[in-house]
Coordinates of C-alpha atoms in Angstrom, one line a residue:
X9 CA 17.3 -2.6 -11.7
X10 CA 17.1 -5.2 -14.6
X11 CA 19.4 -7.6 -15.7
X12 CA 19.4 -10.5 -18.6
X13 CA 20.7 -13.6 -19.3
X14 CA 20.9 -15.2 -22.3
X15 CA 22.4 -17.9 -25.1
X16 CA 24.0 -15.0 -27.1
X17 CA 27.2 -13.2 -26.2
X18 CA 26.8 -9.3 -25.9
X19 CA 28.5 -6.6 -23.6
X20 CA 24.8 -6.1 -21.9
X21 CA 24.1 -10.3 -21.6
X22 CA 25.3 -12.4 -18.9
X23 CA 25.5 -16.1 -20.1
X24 CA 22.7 -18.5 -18.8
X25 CA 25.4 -21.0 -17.9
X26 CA 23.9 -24.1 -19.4
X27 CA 22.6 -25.4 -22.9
X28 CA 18.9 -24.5 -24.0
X29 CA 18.6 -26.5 -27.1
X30 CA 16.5 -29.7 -25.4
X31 CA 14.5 -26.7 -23.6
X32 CA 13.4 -24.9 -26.6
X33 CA 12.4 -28.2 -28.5
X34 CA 10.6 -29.1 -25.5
X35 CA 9.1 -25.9 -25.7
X36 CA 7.8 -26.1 -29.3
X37 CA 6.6 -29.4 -29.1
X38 CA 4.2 -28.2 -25.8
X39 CA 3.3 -24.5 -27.7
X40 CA 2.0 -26.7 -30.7
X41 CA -0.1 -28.9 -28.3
X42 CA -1.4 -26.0 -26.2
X43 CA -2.4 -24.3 -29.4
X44 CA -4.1 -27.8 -31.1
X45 CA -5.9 -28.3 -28.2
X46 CA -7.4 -24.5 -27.6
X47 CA -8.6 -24.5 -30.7
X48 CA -9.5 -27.7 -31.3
X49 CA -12.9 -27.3 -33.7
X50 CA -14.9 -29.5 -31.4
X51 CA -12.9 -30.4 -28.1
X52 CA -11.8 -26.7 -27.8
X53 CA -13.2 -23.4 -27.0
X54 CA -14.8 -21.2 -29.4
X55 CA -13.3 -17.6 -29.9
X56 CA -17.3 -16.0 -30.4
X57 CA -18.5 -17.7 -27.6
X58 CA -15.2 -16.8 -25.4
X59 CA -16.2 -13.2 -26.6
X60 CA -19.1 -13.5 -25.7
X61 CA -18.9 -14.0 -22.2
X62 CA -16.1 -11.6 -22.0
X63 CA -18.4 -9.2 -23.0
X64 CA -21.1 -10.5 -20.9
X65 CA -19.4 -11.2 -17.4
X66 CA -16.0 -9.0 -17.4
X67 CA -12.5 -10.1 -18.8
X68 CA -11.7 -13.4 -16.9
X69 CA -10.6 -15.9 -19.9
X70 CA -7.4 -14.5 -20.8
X71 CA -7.1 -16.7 -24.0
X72 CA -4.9 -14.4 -26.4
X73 CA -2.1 -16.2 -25.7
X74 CA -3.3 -19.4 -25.7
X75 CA -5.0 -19.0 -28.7
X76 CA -2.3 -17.7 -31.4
X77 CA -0.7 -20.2 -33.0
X78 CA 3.0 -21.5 -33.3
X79 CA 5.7 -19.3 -34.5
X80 CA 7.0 -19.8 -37.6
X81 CA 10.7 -20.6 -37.3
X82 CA 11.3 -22.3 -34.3
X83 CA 13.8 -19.8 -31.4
X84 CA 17.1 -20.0 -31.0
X85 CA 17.4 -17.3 -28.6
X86 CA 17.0 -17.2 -25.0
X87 CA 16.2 -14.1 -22.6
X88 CA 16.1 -14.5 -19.0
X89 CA 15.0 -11.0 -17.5
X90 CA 15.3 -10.5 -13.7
X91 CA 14.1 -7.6 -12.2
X92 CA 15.5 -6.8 -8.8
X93 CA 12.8 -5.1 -7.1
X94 CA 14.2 -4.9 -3.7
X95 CA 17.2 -6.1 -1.7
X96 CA 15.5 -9.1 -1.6
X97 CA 12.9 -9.3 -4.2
X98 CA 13.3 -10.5 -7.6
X99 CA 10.4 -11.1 -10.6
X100 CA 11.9 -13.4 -13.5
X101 CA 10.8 -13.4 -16.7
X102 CA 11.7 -15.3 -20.1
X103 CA 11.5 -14.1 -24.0
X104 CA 12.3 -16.4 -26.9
X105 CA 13.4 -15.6 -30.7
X106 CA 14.1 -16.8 -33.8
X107 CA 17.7 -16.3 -34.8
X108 CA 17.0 -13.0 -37.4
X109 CA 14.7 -11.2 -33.6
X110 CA 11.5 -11.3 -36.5
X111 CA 9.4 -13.3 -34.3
X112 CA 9.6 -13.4 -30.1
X113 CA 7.2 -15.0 -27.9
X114 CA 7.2 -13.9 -23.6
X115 CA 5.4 -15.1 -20.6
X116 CA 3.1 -12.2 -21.6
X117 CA 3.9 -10.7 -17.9
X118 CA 3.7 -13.9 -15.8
X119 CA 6.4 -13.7 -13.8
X120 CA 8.1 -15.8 -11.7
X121 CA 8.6 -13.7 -7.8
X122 CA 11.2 -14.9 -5.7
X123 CA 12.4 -13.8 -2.2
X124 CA 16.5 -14.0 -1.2
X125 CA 17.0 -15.3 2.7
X126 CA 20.2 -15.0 4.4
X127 CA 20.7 -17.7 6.8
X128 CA 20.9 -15.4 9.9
X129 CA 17.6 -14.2 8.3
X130 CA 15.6 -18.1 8.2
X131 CA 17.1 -18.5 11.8
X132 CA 15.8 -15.7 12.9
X133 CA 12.7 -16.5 11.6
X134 CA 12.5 -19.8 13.2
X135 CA 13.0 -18.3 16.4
X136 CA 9.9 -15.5 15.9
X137 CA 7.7 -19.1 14.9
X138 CA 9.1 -20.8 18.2
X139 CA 8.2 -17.9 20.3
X140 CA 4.9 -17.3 18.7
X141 CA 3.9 -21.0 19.2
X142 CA 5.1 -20.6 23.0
X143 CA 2.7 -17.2 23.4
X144 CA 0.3 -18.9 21.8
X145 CA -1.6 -19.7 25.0
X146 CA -1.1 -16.6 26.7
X147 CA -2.3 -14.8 23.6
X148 CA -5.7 -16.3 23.9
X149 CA -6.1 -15.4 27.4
X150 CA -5.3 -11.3 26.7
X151 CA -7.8 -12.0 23.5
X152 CA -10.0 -10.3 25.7
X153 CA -8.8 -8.1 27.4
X154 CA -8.9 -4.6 25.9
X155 CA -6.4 -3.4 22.9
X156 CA -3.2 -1.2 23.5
X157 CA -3.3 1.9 22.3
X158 CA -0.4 4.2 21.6
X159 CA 0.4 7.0 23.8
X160 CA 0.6 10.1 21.6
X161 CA 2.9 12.7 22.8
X162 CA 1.7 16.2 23.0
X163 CA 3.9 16.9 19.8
X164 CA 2.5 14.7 17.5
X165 CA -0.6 15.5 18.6
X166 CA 0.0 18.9 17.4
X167 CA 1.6 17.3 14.3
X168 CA -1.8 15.3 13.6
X169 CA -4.1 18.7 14.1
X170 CA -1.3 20.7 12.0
X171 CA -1.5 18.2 9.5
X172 CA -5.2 17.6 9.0
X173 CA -5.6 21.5 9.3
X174 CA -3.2 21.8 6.0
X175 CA -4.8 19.7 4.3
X176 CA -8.2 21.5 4.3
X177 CA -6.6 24.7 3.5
X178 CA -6.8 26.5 -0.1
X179 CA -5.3 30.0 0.4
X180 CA -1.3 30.0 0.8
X181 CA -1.5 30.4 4.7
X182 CA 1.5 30.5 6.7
X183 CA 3.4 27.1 7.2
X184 CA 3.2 25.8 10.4
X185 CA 6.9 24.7 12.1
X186 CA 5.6 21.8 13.4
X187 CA 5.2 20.9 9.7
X188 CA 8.6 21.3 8.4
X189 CA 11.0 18.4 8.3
X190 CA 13.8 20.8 8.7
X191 CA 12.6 22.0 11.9
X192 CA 10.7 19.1 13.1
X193 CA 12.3 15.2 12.4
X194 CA 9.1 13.6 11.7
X195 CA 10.5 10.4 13.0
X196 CA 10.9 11.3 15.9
X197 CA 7.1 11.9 16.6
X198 CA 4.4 9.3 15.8
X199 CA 6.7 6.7 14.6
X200 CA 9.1 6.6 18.1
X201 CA 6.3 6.9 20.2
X202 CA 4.9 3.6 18.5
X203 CA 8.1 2.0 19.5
X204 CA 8.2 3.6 22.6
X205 CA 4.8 2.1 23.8
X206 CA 5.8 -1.4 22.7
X207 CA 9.0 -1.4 24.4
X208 CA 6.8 -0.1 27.7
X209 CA 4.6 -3.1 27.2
X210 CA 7.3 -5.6 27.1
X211 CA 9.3 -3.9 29.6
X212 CA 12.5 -3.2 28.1
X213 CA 14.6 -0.6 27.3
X214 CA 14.7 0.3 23.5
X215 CA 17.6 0.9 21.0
X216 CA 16.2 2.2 17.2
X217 CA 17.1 3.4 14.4
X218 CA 14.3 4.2 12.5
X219 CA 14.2 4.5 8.5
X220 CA 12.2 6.7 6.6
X221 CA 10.0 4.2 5.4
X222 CA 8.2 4.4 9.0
X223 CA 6.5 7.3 7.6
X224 CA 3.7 5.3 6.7
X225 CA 3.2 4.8 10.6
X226 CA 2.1 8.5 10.6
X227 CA -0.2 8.4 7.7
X228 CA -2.2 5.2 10.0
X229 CA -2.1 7.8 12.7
X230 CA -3.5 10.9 10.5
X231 CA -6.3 8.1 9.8
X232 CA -6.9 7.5 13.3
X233 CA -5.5 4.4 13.8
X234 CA -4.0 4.1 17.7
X235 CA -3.9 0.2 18.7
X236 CA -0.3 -0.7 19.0
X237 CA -0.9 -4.3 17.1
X238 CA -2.0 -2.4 13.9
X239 CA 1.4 -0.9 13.4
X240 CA 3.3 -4.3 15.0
X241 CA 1.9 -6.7 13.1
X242 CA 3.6 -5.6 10.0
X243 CA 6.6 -4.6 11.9
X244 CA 8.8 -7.3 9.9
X245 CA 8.2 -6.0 6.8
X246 CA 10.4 -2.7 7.7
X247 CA 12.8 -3.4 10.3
X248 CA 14.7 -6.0 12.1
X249 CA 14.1 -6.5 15.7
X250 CA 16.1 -8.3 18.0
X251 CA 15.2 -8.7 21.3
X252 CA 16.9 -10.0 24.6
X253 CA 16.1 -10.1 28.0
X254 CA 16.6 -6.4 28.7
X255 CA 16.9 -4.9 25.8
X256 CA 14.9 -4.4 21.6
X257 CA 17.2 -3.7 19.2
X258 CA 15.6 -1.8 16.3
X259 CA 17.0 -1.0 13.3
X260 CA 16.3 -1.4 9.6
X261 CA 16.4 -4.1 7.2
X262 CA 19.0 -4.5 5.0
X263 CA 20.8 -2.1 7.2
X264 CA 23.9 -2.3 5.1
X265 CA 22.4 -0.9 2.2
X266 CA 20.6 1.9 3.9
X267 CA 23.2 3.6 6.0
X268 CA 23.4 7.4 5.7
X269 CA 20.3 7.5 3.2
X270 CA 17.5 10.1 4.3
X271 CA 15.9 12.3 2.7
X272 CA 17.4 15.8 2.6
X273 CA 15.2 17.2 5.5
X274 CA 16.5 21.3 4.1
X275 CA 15.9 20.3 0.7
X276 CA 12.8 19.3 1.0
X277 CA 11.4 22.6 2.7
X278 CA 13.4 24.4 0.1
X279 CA 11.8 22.5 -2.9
X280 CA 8.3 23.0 -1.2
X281 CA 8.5 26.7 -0.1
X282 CA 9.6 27.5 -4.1
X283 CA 6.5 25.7 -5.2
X284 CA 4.0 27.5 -3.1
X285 CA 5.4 30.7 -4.2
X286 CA 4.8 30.1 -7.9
X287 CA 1.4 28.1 -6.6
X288 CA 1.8 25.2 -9.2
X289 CA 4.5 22.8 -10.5
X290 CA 7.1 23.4 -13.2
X291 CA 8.3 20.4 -15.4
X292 CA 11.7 21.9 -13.4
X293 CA 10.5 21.2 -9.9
X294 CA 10.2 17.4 -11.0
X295 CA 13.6 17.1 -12.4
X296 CA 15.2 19.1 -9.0
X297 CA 13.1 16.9 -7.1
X298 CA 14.2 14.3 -8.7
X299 CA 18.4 15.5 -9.3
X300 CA 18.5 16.2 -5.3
X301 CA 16.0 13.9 -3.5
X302 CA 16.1 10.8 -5.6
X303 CA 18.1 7.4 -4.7
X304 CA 17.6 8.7 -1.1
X305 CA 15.9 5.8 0.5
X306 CA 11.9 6.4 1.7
X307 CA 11.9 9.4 -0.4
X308 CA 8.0 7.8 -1.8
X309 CA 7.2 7.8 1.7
X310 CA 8.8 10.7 3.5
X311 CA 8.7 13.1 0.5
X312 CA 4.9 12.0 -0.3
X313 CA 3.6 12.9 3.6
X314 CA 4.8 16.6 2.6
X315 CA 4.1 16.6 -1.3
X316 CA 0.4 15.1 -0.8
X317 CA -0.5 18.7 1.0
X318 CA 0.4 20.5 -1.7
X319 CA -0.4 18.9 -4.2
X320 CA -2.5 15.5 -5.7
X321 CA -0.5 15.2 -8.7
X322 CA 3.1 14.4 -7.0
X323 CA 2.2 10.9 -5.1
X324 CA 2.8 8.7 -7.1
X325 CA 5.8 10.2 -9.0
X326 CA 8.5 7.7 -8.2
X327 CA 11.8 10.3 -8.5
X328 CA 14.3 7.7 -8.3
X329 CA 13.5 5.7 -11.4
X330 CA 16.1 5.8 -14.2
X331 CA 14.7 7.3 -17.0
X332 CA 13.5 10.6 -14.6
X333 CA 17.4 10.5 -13.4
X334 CA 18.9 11.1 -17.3
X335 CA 16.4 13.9 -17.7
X336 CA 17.3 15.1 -15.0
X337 CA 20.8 15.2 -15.7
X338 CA 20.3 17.3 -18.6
X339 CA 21.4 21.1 -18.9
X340 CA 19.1 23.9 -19.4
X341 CA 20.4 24.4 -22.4
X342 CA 19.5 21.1 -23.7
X343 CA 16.0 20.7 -22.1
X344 CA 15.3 24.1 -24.0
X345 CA 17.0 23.0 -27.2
X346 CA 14.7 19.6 -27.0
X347 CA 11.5 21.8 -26.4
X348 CA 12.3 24.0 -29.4
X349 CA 12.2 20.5 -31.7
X350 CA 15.7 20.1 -32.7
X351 CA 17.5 17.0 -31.3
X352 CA 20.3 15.6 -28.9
X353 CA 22.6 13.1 -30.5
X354 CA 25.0 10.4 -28.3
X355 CA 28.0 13.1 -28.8
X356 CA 26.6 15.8 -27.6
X357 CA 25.7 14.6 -23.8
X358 CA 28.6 14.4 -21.3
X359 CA 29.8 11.3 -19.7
X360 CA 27.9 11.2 -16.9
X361 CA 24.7 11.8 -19.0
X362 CA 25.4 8.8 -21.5
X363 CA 26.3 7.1 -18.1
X364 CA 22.4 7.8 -16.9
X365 CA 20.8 7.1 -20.0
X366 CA 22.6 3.6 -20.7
X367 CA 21.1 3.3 -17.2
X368 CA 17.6 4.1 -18.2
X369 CA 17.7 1.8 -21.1
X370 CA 19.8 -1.3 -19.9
X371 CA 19.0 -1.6 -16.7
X372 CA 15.1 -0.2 -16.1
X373 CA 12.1 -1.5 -17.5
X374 CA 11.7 0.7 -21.1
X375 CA 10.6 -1.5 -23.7
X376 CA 11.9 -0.8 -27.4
X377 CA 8.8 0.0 -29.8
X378 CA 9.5 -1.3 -33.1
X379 CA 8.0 -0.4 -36.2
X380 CA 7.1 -3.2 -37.8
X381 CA 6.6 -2.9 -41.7
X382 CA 9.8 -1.3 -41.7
X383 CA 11.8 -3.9 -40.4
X384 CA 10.3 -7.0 -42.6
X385 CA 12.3 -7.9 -45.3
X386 CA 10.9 -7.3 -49.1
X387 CA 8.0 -9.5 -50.6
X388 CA 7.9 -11.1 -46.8
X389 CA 4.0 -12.5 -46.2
X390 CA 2.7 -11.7 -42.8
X391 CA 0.2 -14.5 -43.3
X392 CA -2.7 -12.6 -42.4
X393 CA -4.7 -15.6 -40.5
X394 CA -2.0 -15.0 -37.7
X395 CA -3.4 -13.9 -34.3
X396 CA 0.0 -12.0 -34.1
X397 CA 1.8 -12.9 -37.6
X398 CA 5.2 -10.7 -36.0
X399 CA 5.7 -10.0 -32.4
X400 CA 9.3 -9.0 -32.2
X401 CA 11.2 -9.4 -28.8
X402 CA 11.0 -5.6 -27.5
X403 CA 14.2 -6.2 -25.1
X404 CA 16.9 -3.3 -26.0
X405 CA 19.7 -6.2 -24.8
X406 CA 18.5 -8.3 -28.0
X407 CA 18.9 -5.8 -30.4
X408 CA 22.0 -3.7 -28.7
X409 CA 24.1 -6.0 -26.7
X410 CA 27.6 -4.3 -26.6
X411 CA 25.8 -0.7 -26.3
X412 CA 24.3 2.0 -27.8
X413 CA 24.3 3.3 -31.4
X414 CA 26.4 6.2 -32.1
X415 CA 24.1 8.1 -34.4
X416 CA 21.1 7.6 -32.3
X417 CA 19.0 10.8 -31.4
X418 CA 17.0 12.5 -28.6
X419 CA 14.0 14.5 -29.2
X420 CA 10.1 15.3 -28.3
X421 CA 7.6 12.7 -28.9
X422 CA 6.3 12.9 -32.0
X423 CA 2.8 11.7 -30.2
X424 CA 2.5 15.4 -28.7
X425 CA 1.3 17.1 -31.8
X426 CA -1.7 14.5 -31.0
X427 CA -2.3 16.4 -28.0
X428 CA -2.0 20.0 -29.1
X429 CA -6.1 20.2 -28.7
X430 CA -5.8 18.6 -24.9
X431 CA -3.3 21.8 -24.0
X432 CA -5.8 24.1 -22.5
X433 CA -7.7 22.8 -19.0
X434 CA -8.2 23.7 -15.8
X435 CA -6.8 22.8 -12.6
X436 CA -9.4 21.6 -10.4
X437 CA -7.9 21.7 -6.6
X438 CA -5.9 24.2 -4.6
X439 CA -4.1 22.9 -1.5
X440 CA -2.0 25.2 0.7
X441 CA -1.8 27.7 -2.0
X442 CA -0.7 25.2 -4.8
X443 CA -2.9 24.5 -7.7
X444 CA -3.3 21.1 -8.9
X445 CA -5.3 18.1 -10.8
X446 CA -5.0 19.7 -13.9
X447 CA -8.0 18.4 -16.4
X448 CA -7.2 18.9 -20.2
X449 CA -11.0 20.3 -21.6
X450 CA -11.4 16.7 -23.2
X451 CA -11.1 15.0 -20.1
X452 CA -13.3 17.5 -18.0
X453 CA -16.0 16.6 -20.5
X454 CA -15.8 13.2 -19.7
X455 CA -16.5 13.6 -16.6
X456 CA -19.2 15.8 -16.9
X457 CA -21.0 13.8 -19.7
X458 CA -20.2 10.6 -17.4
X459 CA -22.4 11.9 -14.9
X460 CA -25.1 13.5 -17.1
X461 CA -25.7 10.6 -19.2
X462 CA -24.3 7.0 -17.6
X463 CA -23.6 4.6 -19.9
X464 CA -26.5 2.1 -19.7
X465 CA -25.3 -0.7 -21.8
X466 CA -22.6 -2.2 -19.4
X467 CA -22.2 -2.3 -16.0
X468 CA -20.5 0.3 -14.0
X469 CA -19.8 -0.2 -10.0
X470 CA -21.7 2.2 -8.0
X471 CA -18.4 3.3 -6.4
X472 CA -17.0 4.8 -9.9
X473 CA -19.5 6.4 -10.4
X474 CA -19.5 8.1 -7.1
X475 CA -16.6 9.0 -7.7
X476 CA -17.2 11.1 -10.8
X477 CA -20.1 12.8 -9.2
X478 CA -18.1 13.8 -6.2
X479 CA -15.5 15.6 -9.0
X480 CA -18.5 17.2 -11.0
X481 CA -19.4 18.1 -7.9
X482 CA -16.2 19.8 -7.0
X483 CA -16.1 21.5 -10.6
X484 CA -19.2 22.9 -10.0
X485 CA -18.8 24.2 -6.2
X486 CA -15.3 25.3 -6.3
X487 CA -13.3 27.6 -8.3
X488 CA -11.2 26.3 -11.5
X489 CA -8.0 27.5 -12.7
X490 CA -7.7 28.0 -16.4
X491 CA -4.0 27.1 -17.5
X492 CA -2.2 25.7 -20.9
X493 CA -0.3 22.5 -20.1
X494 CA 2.6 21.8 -22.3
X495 CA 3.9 17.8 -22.1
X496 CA 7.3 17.0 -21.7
X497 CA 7.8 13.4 -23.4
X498 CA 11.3 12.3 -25.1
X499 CA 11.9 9.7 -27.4
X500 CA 15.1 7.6 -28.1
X501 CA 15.7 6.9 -31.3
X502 CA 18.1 4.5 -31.8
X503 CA 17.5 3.0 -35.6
X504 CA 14.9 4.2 -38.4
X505 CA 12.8 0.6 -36.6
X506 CA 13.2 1.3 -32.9
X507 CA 12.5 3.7 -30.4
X508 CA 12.0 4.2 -27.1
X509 CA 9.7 6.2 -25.1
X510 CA 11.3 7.8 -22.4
X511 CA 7.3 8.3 -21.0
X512 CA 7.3 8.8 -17.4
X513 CA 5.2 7.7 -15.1
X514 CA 2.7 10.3 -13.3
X515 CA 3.7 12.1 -16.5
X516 CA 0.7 14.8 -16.3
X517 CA 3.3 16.6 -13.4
X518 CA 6.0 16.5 -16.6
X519 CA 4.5 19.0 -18.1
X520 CA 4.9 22.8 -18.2
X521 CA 2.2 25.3 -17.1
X522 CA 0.9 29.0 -18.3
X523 CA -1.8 29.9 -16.4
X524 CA -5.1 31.6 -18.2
X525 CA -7.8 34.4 -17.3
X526 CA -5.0 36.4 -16.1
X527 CA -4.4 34.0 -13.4
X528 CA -7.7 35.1 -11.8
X529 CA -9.5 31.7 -10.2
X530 CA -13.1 31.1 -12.8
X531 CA -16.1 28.7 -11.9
X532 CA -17.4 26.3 -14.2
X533 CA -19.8 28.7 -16.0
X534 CA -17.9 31.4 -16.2
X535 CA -14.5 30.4 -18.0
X536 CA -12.5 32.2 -20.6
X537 CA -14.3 32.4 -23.9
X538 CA -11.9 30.0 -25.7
X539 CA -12.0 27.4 -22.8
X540 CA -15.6 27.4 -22.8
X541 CA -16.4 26.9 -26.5
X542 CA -13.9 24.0 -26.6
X543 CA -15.9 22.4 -23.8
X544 CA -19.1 22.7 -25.0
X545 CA -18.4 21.4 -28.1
X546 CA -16.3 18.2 -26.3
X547 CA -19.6 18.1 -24.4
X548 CA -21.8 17.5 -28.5
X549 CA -19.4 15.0 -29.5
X550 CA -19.6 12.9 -26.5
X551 CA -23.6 13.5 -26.6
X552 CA -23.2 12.7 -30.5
X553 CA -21.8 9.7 -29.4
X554 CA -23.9 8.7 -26.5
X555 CA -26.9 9.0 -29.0
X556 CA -25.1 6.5 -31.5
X557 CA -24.4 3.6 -29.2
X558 CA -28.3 4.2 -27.9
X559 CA -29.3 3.7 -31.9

């Protein structure tokens, strides 16, 4: 969650606490010196020949920044943005504005990390260094000796076959028991029998609670990783141990804030069992994933060891961030109102709803987009020669700070008509009955023309291009799925200047599916008539071009 400090008073602002008027003339004065010395016609560097070696050796002078010169009016306004990433992790950044929010300048992403300690925490962690300096010595002498490897009990043994059987399968066979969380607590396979091996090598009894976040424990097993120390070594990371003469204590960190969060074990078989039914994901099975799953802690671990068999495209959904939760929240009714282009105003959502989408806007990371030459005042000169003549602060808190507007509106993107053309595709891998990977027609021609014709004017690692072939490969080898994808993205409009893009990330799986050719599987050359001709002719225009940057 996000929140922001600042020198102006607002409903959403928390006051920095002390006076930032020698900071931001310190600030102005170093900004002007930075810039005079950049540029400096002989002592600095030269933008051509800082392009040119760009262009020659990879990005690695970011000088952007550097290089644009002073703002205009000097700021008046402060923005302190701290992001709370975990119970203990925080990333601060800073934004500055003139008093009329026309001009901003930020860190431009450079933020500051920091790591909160409790005191029980640094002792604690004086103790571990202690001890480790004490079995120093008799850590050498077992150097050689041979690693410890976990014992695998017969279950997750079966667990590991099940698993890795699953994942080679295309038709929707049956699912095995062992497989479902509601049947079989995953926890209680590879990741206890870790613990249970460690506690047999120190011999002492054990004591653990074990959060879901372990799950990653099985996915080092699935990969065939058995010595004990690869899983103990970052053991500190996910759970606090304490340890006496008799006894490890094992539970997680930040205990407090984790008790009685798990994934829903039943919902989580439910959710997948009505996806292999249908064979492919609704825009609706995100946003029930998301309304019954999300804000349960190590659902992107748990929930992705089941997801990832069924399909590619859910992995690195994160169901628990804000904006997902408000559309989530949303009736039928509305979601179907929204996809027939008419719009949801402030009044029209419930409590609760406003409730999830001030949290989306306030309190995530969504950025206001601003339109620009509507917001400057008439006969205003942009001054041209400016590397970035207007770059207004893009923090909702600066422009909104006791709230919302009342007449702002909800609606589709108006991007997607953009995309009408990228609508029809295929989807390129079936797992466990499930199709996935969908690849709009312009995006399957990339591929293809990518590995027909590599580009031979700038270097490409050996690996990406590997990894294309391996998908034309797969295109060409395995059957396709033709299907019409439909995009789900909402904007926020708040003002005739400012929107913002409710665009979620792993937003290909927002989408909603029809599936083509009858929903008969089709290889490569033998797709519906429409789907073809749009390919081939994708495939001219990037041979059209290919020839061009040759001439």
């Amino acid at each position: 969650e996000r929140r922001v400090f600042s020198n102006v008073r607002g409903r959403f602002l928390l006051p920095l606490g002390f006076d930032v008027q020698s900071l931001l003339r310190q600030y102005v004065q170093e900004d002007q010196l930075v810039h005079q010395v950049w540029t400096h016609p002989t002592e600095g560097l030269d933008a051509q020949q800082v392009q040119q070696f760009n262009s020659r050796y990879g990005y690695v002078i970011y000088d952007e920044w550097l290089r644009r010169k002073p703002m205009r009016k000097p700021p008046t306004r402060v923005y302190l943005v701290v992001h709370r990433q975990a119970p203990d992790a925080f990333s601060c950044s800073v934004a500055l504005a003139t008093d009329d929010l026309k001009e901003s300048r930020s860190d431009d992403g450079t933020s500051l990390y920091l790591w909160a300690q409790s005191e029980e925490e640094a002792e604690e962690e004086e103790k571990r260094e202690s001890s480790d300096k004490a079995e120093e010595q008799p850590a050498a002498e077992e150097a050689s000796q041979p690693p410890l490897k976990v014992e695998w009990s017969e279950r997750s043994r079966q667990f590991i076959e099940a698993y890795r059987t699953m994942e080679q399968s295309t038709e929707p066979v049956p699912w095995p028991s062992i497989l479902d969380p509601s049947q079989t607590e995953p926890l209680s396979l590879i990741p206890s029998d870790v613990l249970r091996t460690y506690a047999r090598q120190r011999g002492k009894s054990l004591i653990a609670l074990l959060p879901d976040n372990l799950t990653w424990w099985i996915y080092s097993a699935l990969r065939e990783k058995q010595v004990l120390q690869h899983y103990i070594d970052v053991i500190d990371y996910y759970a606090s141990v304490h340890e006496d003469e008799k006894v490890i204590l094992f539970k997680p960190l930040f205990f407090s804030y984790l008790w009685g969060q798990r994934v829903d074990r039943v919902a989580l078989m439910r959710w997948i069992e009505r996806v292999r039914q249908r064979g492919y994901v609704q825009m609706e099975d995100c946003l029930i994933l998301s309304k019954s799953l999300a804000g349960q802690y190590g659902l992107n671990e748990l929930g992705d060891l089941y997801l990832s068999l069924i399909s590619n495209d859910l992995w690195w959904v994160d169901y628990s961030i804000l904006e997902l939760r408000f559309l989530a929240s949303l009736t039928a009714a509305q979601i179907a109102q929204l996809r027939a282009g008419q719009s949801l105003t402030l009044a029209s959502l419930t409590a609760a709803q406003r409730e999830q989408l001030v949290r989306a806007l306030y309190f995530s990371e969504l950025q206001l987009s601003i339109s620009i030459d509507q917001s400057l005042s008439e006969g205003e000169d942009l001054l041209l020669d400016y590397v970035e003549p207007v770059n207004q602060i893009d923090l909702v808190h600066a422009h909104y700070p006791d709230g919302l507007p009342a007449d702002l509106t909800i609606q589709l993107a108006d991007r997607l008509s953009s995309f009408a053309q990228e609508n029809i595709g295929v989807f390129t891998q079936r797992k466990a009955g499930v199709w996935s990977d969908f690849r709009s027609v312009s995006s399957l021609a990339g591929e293809l023309h990518m590995v027909q014709n590599p580009p031979s004017d700038i270097q490409i690692d050996e690996s990406v291009l590997q990894y294309y072939r391996s998908r034309a490969e797969r295109y060409q080898s395995l059957p396709l799925m033709p299907a019409k994808r439909k995009l789900f993205e909402i904007d926020v409009r708040l003002s005739q200047n400012h929107t913002v893009s409710l665009l979620i990330r792993g937003a290909d799986s927002l989408a909603d599916y029809e599936l083509l050719n009858e929903g008969k599987p089709a290889t490569l050359d033998n797709l519906p008539k429409e789907l073809k001709q749009q390919l081939e002719e994708e495939l001219k225009t990037y041979a059209r071009w290919h020839k061009q940057q040759e001439e």
